[in-house]
Coordinates of C-alpha atoms and ligand atoms in Angstrom, one line a residue:
M1 CA 3.1 26.1 -9.2
R2 CA 5.5 23.1 -9.3
F3 CA 3.9 19.7 -8.8
I4 CA 5.4 17.9 -5.7
P5 CA 5.4 14.1 -6.2
V6 CA 5.3 11.8 -3.2
N7 CA 8.8 10.6 -4.0
T8 CA 11.8 11.8 -5.8
P9 CA 15.1 9.9 -5.4
L10 CA 18.4 11.5 -4.8
L11 CA 21.1 10.3 -7.2
S12 CA 23.9 12.9 -6.7
G13 CA 26.8 10.7 -5.5
N14 CA 28.8 8.1 -7.5
E15 CA 25.7 6.7 -9.2
L16 CA 26.6 8.0 -12.7
K17 CA 30.3 7.0 -12.4
Y18 CA 29.6 3.4 -11.4
I19 CA 26.9 3.0 -14.0
S20 CA 29.2 4.3 -16.6
E21 CA 31.8 1.7 -15.5
C22 CA 29.2 -1.0 -16.3
I23 CA 28.8 0.4 -19.8
T24 CA 32.5 0.9 -20.6
T25 CA 33.5 -2.5 -19.2
G26 CA 30.5 -4.3 -20.8
W27 CA 29.4 -5.9 -17.5
I28 CA 25.7 -5.3 -17.6
S29 CA 24.2 -8.7 -16.6
S30 CA 24.1 -10.4 -13.2
E31 CA 27.6 -11.6 -13.7
G32 CA 29.4 -8.3 -13.0
P33 CA 31.7 -7.5 -10.1
F34 CA 29.4 -4.9 -8.5
I35 CA 26.9 -7.5 -7.4
S36 CA 29.1 -9.3 -4.8
E37 CA 30.6 -6.0 -3.7
F38 CA 27.1 -4.6 -3.1
E39 CA 26.0 -7.8 -1.4
N40 CA 29.1 -7.9 0.9
K41 CA 28.9 -4.2 1.8
F42 CA 25.2 -4.1 2.5
A43 CA 25.4 -7.3 4.6
D44 CA 28.3 -5.8 6.5
Y45 CA 26.4 -2.6 7.1
I46 CA 23.4 -4.4 8.6
G47 CA 25.7 -6.9 10.3
Q48 CA 24.8 -10.2 8.7
D49 CA 27.1 -12.8 7.2
H50 CA 25.4 -13.4 3.8
G51 CA 23.7 -11.0 1.4
I52 CA 21.8 -12.3 -1.7
A53 CA 20.9 -9.5 -4.2
V54 CA 17.7 -10.0 -6.2
S55 CA 15.5 -8.2 -8.6
N56 CA 13.1 -6.7 -6.1
G57 CA 11.9 -6.9 -2.5
S58 CA 8.9 -9.0 -3.3
A59 CA 11.2 -11.6 -5.0
A60 CA 13.3 -11.5 -1.9
L61 CA 10.2 -12.6 0.2
D62 CA 9.4 -15.4 -2.3
I63 CA 12.9 -16.7 -1.9
A64 CA 13.2 -16.2 1.9
I65 CA 10.0 -18.2 2.5
K66 CA 11.0 -21.0 0.2
A67 CA 14.5 -21.1 1.6
L68 CA 13.1 -21.7 5.1
Q69 CA 11.1 -24.6 3.7
I70 CA 7.8 -23.0 4.5
G71 CA 5.1 -24.4 2.3
D72 CA 1.9 -26.5 2.1
G73 CA -0.4 -25.9 5.1
D74 CA 2.2 -24.1 7.2
E75 CA 0.9 -21.2 9.2
V76 CA 2.8 -17.9 9.4
I77 CA 1.8 -15.1 11.7
M78 CA 2.0 -11.6 10.1
P79 CA 0.3 -8.2 10.3
T80 CA -2.9 -7.5 8.3
F81 CA -1.7 -3.9 7.8
T82 CA 1.1 -4.2 5.2
I83 CA 1.9 -4.1 1.5
I84 CA 0.6 -7.3 -0.2
S85 CA 4.1 -8.8 -0.9
P86 CA 4.6 -10.9 2.3
A87 CA 1.0 -12.3 2.1
Q88 CA 1.3 -13.0 -1.6
S89 CA 4.6 -14.9 -1.1
L90 CA 3.1 -17.0 1.6
V91 CA 0.0 -17.8 -0.3
T92 CA 1.8 -18.7 -3.5
A93 CA 4.1 -21.0 -1.5
G94 CA 1.0 -22.8 -0.3
A95 CA 1.3 -21.5 3.3
I96 CA -1.4 -19.8 5.3
P97 CA -1.0 -16.2 6.5
V98 CA -2.5 -15.8 10.0
L99 CA -3.2 -12.2 10.7
V100 CA -2.7 -9.9 13.6
D101 CA -4.1 -6.4 14.2
S102 CA -2.0 -3.2 14.5
D103 CA -1.0 -1.0 17.4
L104 CA -2.5 2.5 16.8
N105 CA 0.5 4.3 18.4
T106 CA 3.4 2.7 16.4
W107 CA 1.3 1.5 13.4
N108 CA 3.1 -1.8 13.7
M109 CA 1.6 -5.2 14.5
D110 CA 0.5 -5.5 18.1
V111 CA 2.9 -8.1 19.4
N112 CA 0.7 -8.8 22.4
L113 CA -1.8 -10.5 20.0
I114 CA 0.7 -13.0 18.5
E115 CA 0.7 -15.7 21.1
A116 CA -3.1 -16.4 20.8
K117 CA -2.6 -17.1 17.1
I118 CA 0.1 -19.8 17.5
T119 CA -1.1 -23.4 16.7
A120 CA 0.7 -26.7 16.1
R121 CA 1.0 -25.7 12.4
T122 CA 2.7 -22.3 13.0
K123 CA 6.2 -22.3 11.5
A124 CA 7.2 -18.6 11.6
I125 CA 6.4 -15.1 12.6
L126 CA 6.8 -12.6 9.7
V127 CA 7.3 -9.1 11.0
V128 CA 6.9 -6.1 8.8
H129 CA 8.4 -2.9 10.1
I130 CA 6.0 -0.2 9.1
Y131 CA 6.7 3.4 7.8
G132 CA 9.6 4.4 10.2
L133 CA 9.4 2.6 13.5
P134 CA 10.4 -1.1 14.0
V135 CA 8.2 -3.8 15.5
D136 CA 8.8 -4.3 19.2
M137 CA 11.1 -7.3 18.7
D138 CA 12.0 -8.6 22.2
P139 CA 8.5 -10.1 22.8
V140 CA 8.6 -11.6 19.3
V141 CA 12.0 -13.2 19.8
K142 CA 10.8 -14.6 23.2
L143 CA 7.8 -16.2 21.6
A144 CA 9.9 -17.6 18.7
K145 CA 12.2 -19.3 21.2
K146 CA 9.4 -20.6 23.4
Y147 CA 7.5 -22.2 20.5
G148 CA 10.5 -23.0 18.2
L149 CA 9.4 -20.6 15.4
K150 CA 11.5 -18.8 12.7
I151 CA 11.5 -15.1 12.4
I152 CA 11.3 -13.5 9.0
E153 CA 11.9 -9.8 9.0
D154 CA 10.5 -7.6 6.2
A155 CA 12.8 -4.7 6.6
A156 CA 12.0 -3.2 3.2
E157 CA 11.3 0.2 4.8
M158 CA 14.0 0.1 7.5
H159 CA 17.5 0.5 6.0
G160 CA 19.7 1.8 8.9
Q161 CA 16.9 1.8 11.5
T162 CA 17.8 0.2 14.8
Y163 CA 15.9 -1.6 17.6
N164 CA 17.6 -1.1 21.0
G165 CA 20.8 -0.2 19.1
K166 CA 20.7 -3.3 16.9
M167 CA 20.2 -3.0 13.2
C168 CA 16.8 -4.0 11.7
G169 CA 17.4 -6.8 9.3
A170 CA 19.6 -8.5 11.9
L171 CA 16.9 -9.4 14.4
G172 CA 15.6 -12.7 13.1
D173 CA 16.6 -15.8 11.1
I174 CA 16.3 -14.1 7.7
S175 CA 15.5 -10.6 6.5
I176 CA 14.6 -8.9 3.3
F177 CA 15.1 -5.4 2.0
S178 CA 13.8 -3.5 -1.1
F179 CA 15.7 -1.0 -3.1
Y180 CA 12.6 0.5 -4.9
P181 CA 13.1 4.2 -5.6
N182 CA 11.1 5.3 -2.6
K183 CA 13.2 3.3 -0.2
H184 CA 16.1 4.8 1.8
I185 CA 18.6 3.5 -0.8
T186 CA 17.5 2.5 -4.3
T187 CA 18.7 0.4 -7.2
G188 CA 15.7 1.4 -9.4
E189 CA 14.2 -2.0 -8.8
G190 CA 16.0 -4.4 -6.5
G191 CA 16.1 -6.3 -3.2
M192 CA 18.3 -8.3 -0.9
I193 CA 18.0 -11.3 1.4
L194 CA 20.2 -11.3 4.5
T195 CA 21.0 -14.2 6.9
N196 CA 23.7 -15.6 9.1
D197 CA 22.8 -19.2 8.1
E198 CA 25.2 -20.4 5.4
A199 CA 23.0 -23.3 4.3
V200 CA 20.0 -21.0 3.9
A201 CA 22.1 -18.5 2.0
K202 CA 23.2 -21.2 -0.4
R203 CA 19.5 -22.2 -0.9
C204 CA 18.7 -18.5 -1.6
R205 CA 21.4 -18.3 -4.3
K206 CA 20.1 -21.4 -6.0
L207 CA 16.4 -20.3 -5.8
R208 CA 17.4 -16.9 -7.3
N209 CA 19.0 -18.6 -10.3
L210 CA 16.4 -21.0 -11.6
C211 CA 17.7 -23.7 -9.2
F212 CA 20.6 -24.5 -11.4
E213 CA 22.7 -26.9 -9.3
P214 CA 25.9 -25.0 -8.3
D215 CA 27.9 -28.2 -8.1
G216 CA 25.9 -30.4 -10.5
P217 CA 25.8 -30.7 -14.3
R218 CA 24.4 -27.7 -16.0
F219 CA 20.7 -27.7 -17.1
I220 CA 19.8 -30.6 -14.8
H221 CA 17.2 -29.3 -12.2
H222 CA 15.9 -31.0 -9.0
E223 CA 13.8 -28.1 -7.9
L224 CA 12.0 -25.1 -9.2
G225 CA 13.1 -21.6 -8.5
W226 CA 13.0 -18.2 -10.3
N227 CA 15.1 -15.9 -12.3
Y228 CA 15.2 -13.2 -9.7
R229 CA 18.8 -12.0 -10.4
M230 CA 20.0 -8.4 -9.9
T231 CA 22.0 -6.8 -12.7
N232 CA 25.4 -5.3 -12.3
M233 CA 23.9 -1.9 -13.2
Q234 CA 21.5 -2.1 -10.4
A235 CA 24.2 -3.1 -8.0
A236 CA 26.3 -0.2 -9.2
L237 CA 23.5 2.2 -8.2
G238 CA 23.2 0.4 -4.9
L239 CA 26.8 0.8 -4.0
A240 CA 26.8 4.5 -4.8
Q241 CA 23.6 4.9 -2.7
L242 CA 25.0 2.9 0.2
E243 CA 28.0 5.3 0.4
Q244 CA 25.5 8.0 1.3
I245 CA 23.2 6.2 3.7
N246 CA 24.1 8.2 6.8
V247 CA 23.4 11.5 4.9
F248 CA 20.1 10.0 3.7
L249 CA 19.0 8.9 7.1
E250 CA 19.7 12.3 8.6
K251 CA 17.8 14.0 5.7
K252 CA 14.8 11.8 6.5
R253 CA 14.9 12.6 10.2
E254 CA 15.2 16.3 9.4
M255 CA 12.1 16.1 7.1
G256 CA 10.3 14.3 10.0
R257 CA 11.3 17.0 12.5
Y258 CA 10.1 19.8 10.1
Y259 CA 6.7 18.1 9.5
Q260 CA 6.2 17.3 13.2
K261 CA 6.8 21.0 14.1
G262 CA 4.9 22.5 11.2
L263 CA 1.9 20.2 11.5
K264 CA 1.6 20.0 15.3
H265 CA -1.6 22.1 15.1
L266 CA -3.4 19.2 13.3
T267 CA -3.3 17.2 16.5
D268 CA -5.7 19.7 18.1
K269 CA -8.2 18.7 15.4
G270 CA -8.0 15.0 16.0
F271 CA -5.3 14.1 13.5
A272 CA -2.5 11.8 14.6
L273 CA 1.1 12.4 13.4
P274 CA 3.8 9.6 13.5
L275 CA 5.2 8.7 16.9
V276 CA 8.6 10.5 17.2
K277 CA 10.1 7.7 19.2
T278 CA 9.5 4.7 21.4
D279 CA 11.8 3.4 24.2
Y280 CA 13.5 1.2 21.6
A281 CA 13.8 3.4 18.4
E282 CA 13.6 6.8 17.0
N283 CA 11.4 7.3 13.9
I284 CA 13.3 7.4 10.5
Y285 CA 10.2 8.4 8.6
W286 CA 10.4 6.2 5.6
V287 CA 7.2 8.0 4.8
F288 CA 5.5 10.7 6.9
G289 CA 2.1 9.3 7.6
I290 CA -0.9 11.2 9.0
M291 CA -4.1 9.6 10.4
A292 CA -7.2 11.8 10.0
P293 CA -10.0 11.7 12.6
S294 CA -12.4 10.2 9.9
D295 CA -12.2 9.2 6.3
L296 CA -14.2 12.3 5.4
A297 CA -11.5 14.5 7.1
K298 CA -8.9 12.5 5.2
T299 CA -10.7 13.2 1.8
E300 CA -10.8 16.9 2.7
I301 CA -7.2 17.3 3.5
V302 CA -6.0 15.1 0.6
N303 CA -8.2 17.1 -1.9
T304 CA -6.8 20.4 -0.6
L305 CA -3.3 19.1 -1.1
H306 CA -4.1 17.8 -4.6
Q307 CA -5.6 21.2 -5.6
N308 CA -2.3 22.7 -4.6
K309 CA -0.4 20.2 -6.7
I310 CA 0.9 18.2 -3.8
A311 CA 0.7 14.5 -4.1
T312 CA -0.3 12.1 -1.3
R313 CA -0.7 8.3 -1.1
P314 CA -3.3 6.4 1.0
F315 CA -2.0 4.0 3.7
F316 CA -1.9 0.2 2.9
W317 CA -5.1 -1.7 2.6
C318 CA -5.5 -4.6 5.0
M319 CA -4.8 -8.1 3.9
H320 CA -8.1 -9.5 5.3
E321 CA -10.0 -7.0 3.1
Q322 CA -8.2 -7.8 -0.1
P323 CA -10.7 -9.0 -2.8
V324 CA -8.1 -11.5 -4.1
F325 CA -7.8 -13.2 -0.8
Q326 CA -11.5 -13.1 -0.1
K327 CA -12.1 -14.8 -3.4
M328 CA -9.8 -17.6 -2.3
G329 CA -11.8 -18.1 0.9
L330 CA -9.2 -16.6 3.2
F331 CA -9.8 -14.5 6.3
K332 CA -13.6 -15.0 6.1
N333 CA -15.4 -12.7 8.7
E334 CA -12.1 -11.7 10.3
Q335 CA -12.0 -8.2 11.7
Y336 CA -9.0 -6.1 12.8
P337 CA -10.5 -2.7 13.9
N338 CA -7.2 -0.8 14.4
A339 CA -5.7 -1.8 11.1
E340 CA -9.1 -1.1 9.4
K341 CA -9.1 2.4 10.8
M342 CA -5.5 3.0 9.7
A343 CA -6.3 1.9 6.2
R344 CA -9.4 4.2 6.0
D345 CA -8.1 7.3 7.7
G346 CA -4.4 7.2 6.9
F347 CA -2.3 8.8 4.1
Y348 CA 1.2 10.1 3.7
L349 CA 2.8 13.3 2.5
P350 CA 5.7 13.7 0.0
S351 CA 8.6 12.0 1.8
G352 CA 11.3 11.4 -0.8
L353 CA 15.0 12.2 -0.3
G354 CA 14.8 14.7 -3.3
L355 CA 12.3 17.0 -1.4
E356 CA 13.6 20.5 -1.4
D357 CA 13.3 22.9 1.6
D358 CA 10.8 25.1 -0.2
D359 CA 8.7 22.1 -1.1
L360 CA 8.4 21.3 2.6
E361 CA 7.6 24.9 3.4
R362 CA 4.9 25.0 0.8
I363 CA 3.3 21.7 2.0
V364 CA 3.2 22.9 5.6
K365 CA 1.8 26.3 4.6
V366 CA -1.0 24.8 2.5
I367 CA -2.1 22.7 5.4
A368 CA -1.8 25.6 7.9
D369 CA -3.8 27.9 5.6
A370 CA -6.6 25.3 5.4
Y371 CA -6.7 24.2 9.1
E372 CA -5.0 26.7 11.5
Ligands
PLP401 C1 8.4 -1.9 -0.7 C2 8.1 -3.0 0.1 C3 8.1 -4.4 -0.3 C4 8.3 -4.8 -1.8 O1 9.4 -4.4 -2.3 P1 9.5 -4.3 -4.0 O2 10.9 -4.1 -4.2 O3 8.6 -3.1 -4.4 O4 9.0 -5.6 -4.5 C5 7.9 -5.4 0.6 N1 7.6 -5.1 1.9 C6 7.5 -3.8 2.3 C7 7.2 -3.6 3.8 C8 7.7 -2.8 1.5 O5 7.6 -1.5 1.9

C-alpha cells in the first residue's frame, strides 16, 4: 500500500527549464532577472502595483508590519485561530495581538466581534483567510474606514481566490503570500508582499535587504531590517508555477468536489465538511478540512486513516492557548469557544496538487468502509 502524504507539489511545467537557466547563466543569488519578473507578474495577477519577493511568508509578515510602522504598544486585531506567523510578527515588533473568535461555518474570524475589540491604541486589523474561503471583508473595510485603521491581509492560503469577484491580496493596505510547497503555487520556500503604496513598497524593499540605504552610501545603516531576500532560483520556480495557476485552482476545486461527494455520509454522523461557498466566494480548498463531532471521534478517524497509510494534519492551535504567549503573560484567561473547538476537533486530509485520482478514491473508500 502506497503512503499518501498530506501534500505533494506538482512541478511538471517550466520549472526545470527556468531553474536550469539559473545554473547555466550563473544567476543564483537574489540579483537575478527572474526576481523582478516574478514580482511583476504575481503583483499583476493579483492586481497590485508593487510586489516584494522574500524568503518566506512569515518573513513577509515581519516586513509588512514594520513597513506600516506598527510597533511598541500598538494593538492589532487578528483571529486566534491561525498559524503562529502573524502573531509572532506582531509580538516581535513590540505590538499586541488582540484576538477574535472564529465563525464555525466559514472557519474564518467572526467579523461581527471585531468592533468591540477596537480601542484608542488599535492600529490595524490583520485578517487571515483560512483554508479556502476568504474572510467576509466588506464589514472589515467599513470598520477600518470608520476608525482609521490599516488592513493587513494574510493571503498565504488564497492565491487566486476572490471576494465578490475581487482578488484576495488586493482587499486591504498591504497583503502577504507564502510559496511554501503546500500552497497553491510554490517556490520551495518563499513569500511576497503586495501593496499599492509606493512609499510602503520602498520601505519593504529596504527592510528585506538589511536596511541598506538604496540612495545613501553603502554600509551605513539608519535602521535595522533583515536579510529576507528571495533567490533567483526560487523566483524561477515561482514563474513556472504562476503560468499554471488556473490549472492548479481547477484541480483543487475538483479535489474539493470529489471529497464533498464521497464524504457526504459523514455529516449524518455529526462531522462537518468545508462550506462549499458563501455569497461572496466559492471554496478553493487550500486544504480539505473536516471537523469531527468530538476529539475522540477525531482520534478514531485519524487513526483509521494512518493505519491505512493516509496522512492527516490537525487544525491550527489557537494563539491564546500557545504556551509561548502564555509564558509572556499574553491572553490570560481569554476564551474563544469556537476556535477552541476547531483546534480540538479539526484535521485535514491529503490536499496537495500532486494527489492522484486513485489516491482520492482510496481515501474516500477507507473512510466509507469505516463509517458508512
Ligand atoms: C503558510 C502560512 C504562513 C507562513 O508562510 P511560510 O512561508 O511558511 O513562512 C503564514 N500565514 C498563513 C495563513 C499560512 O498558511
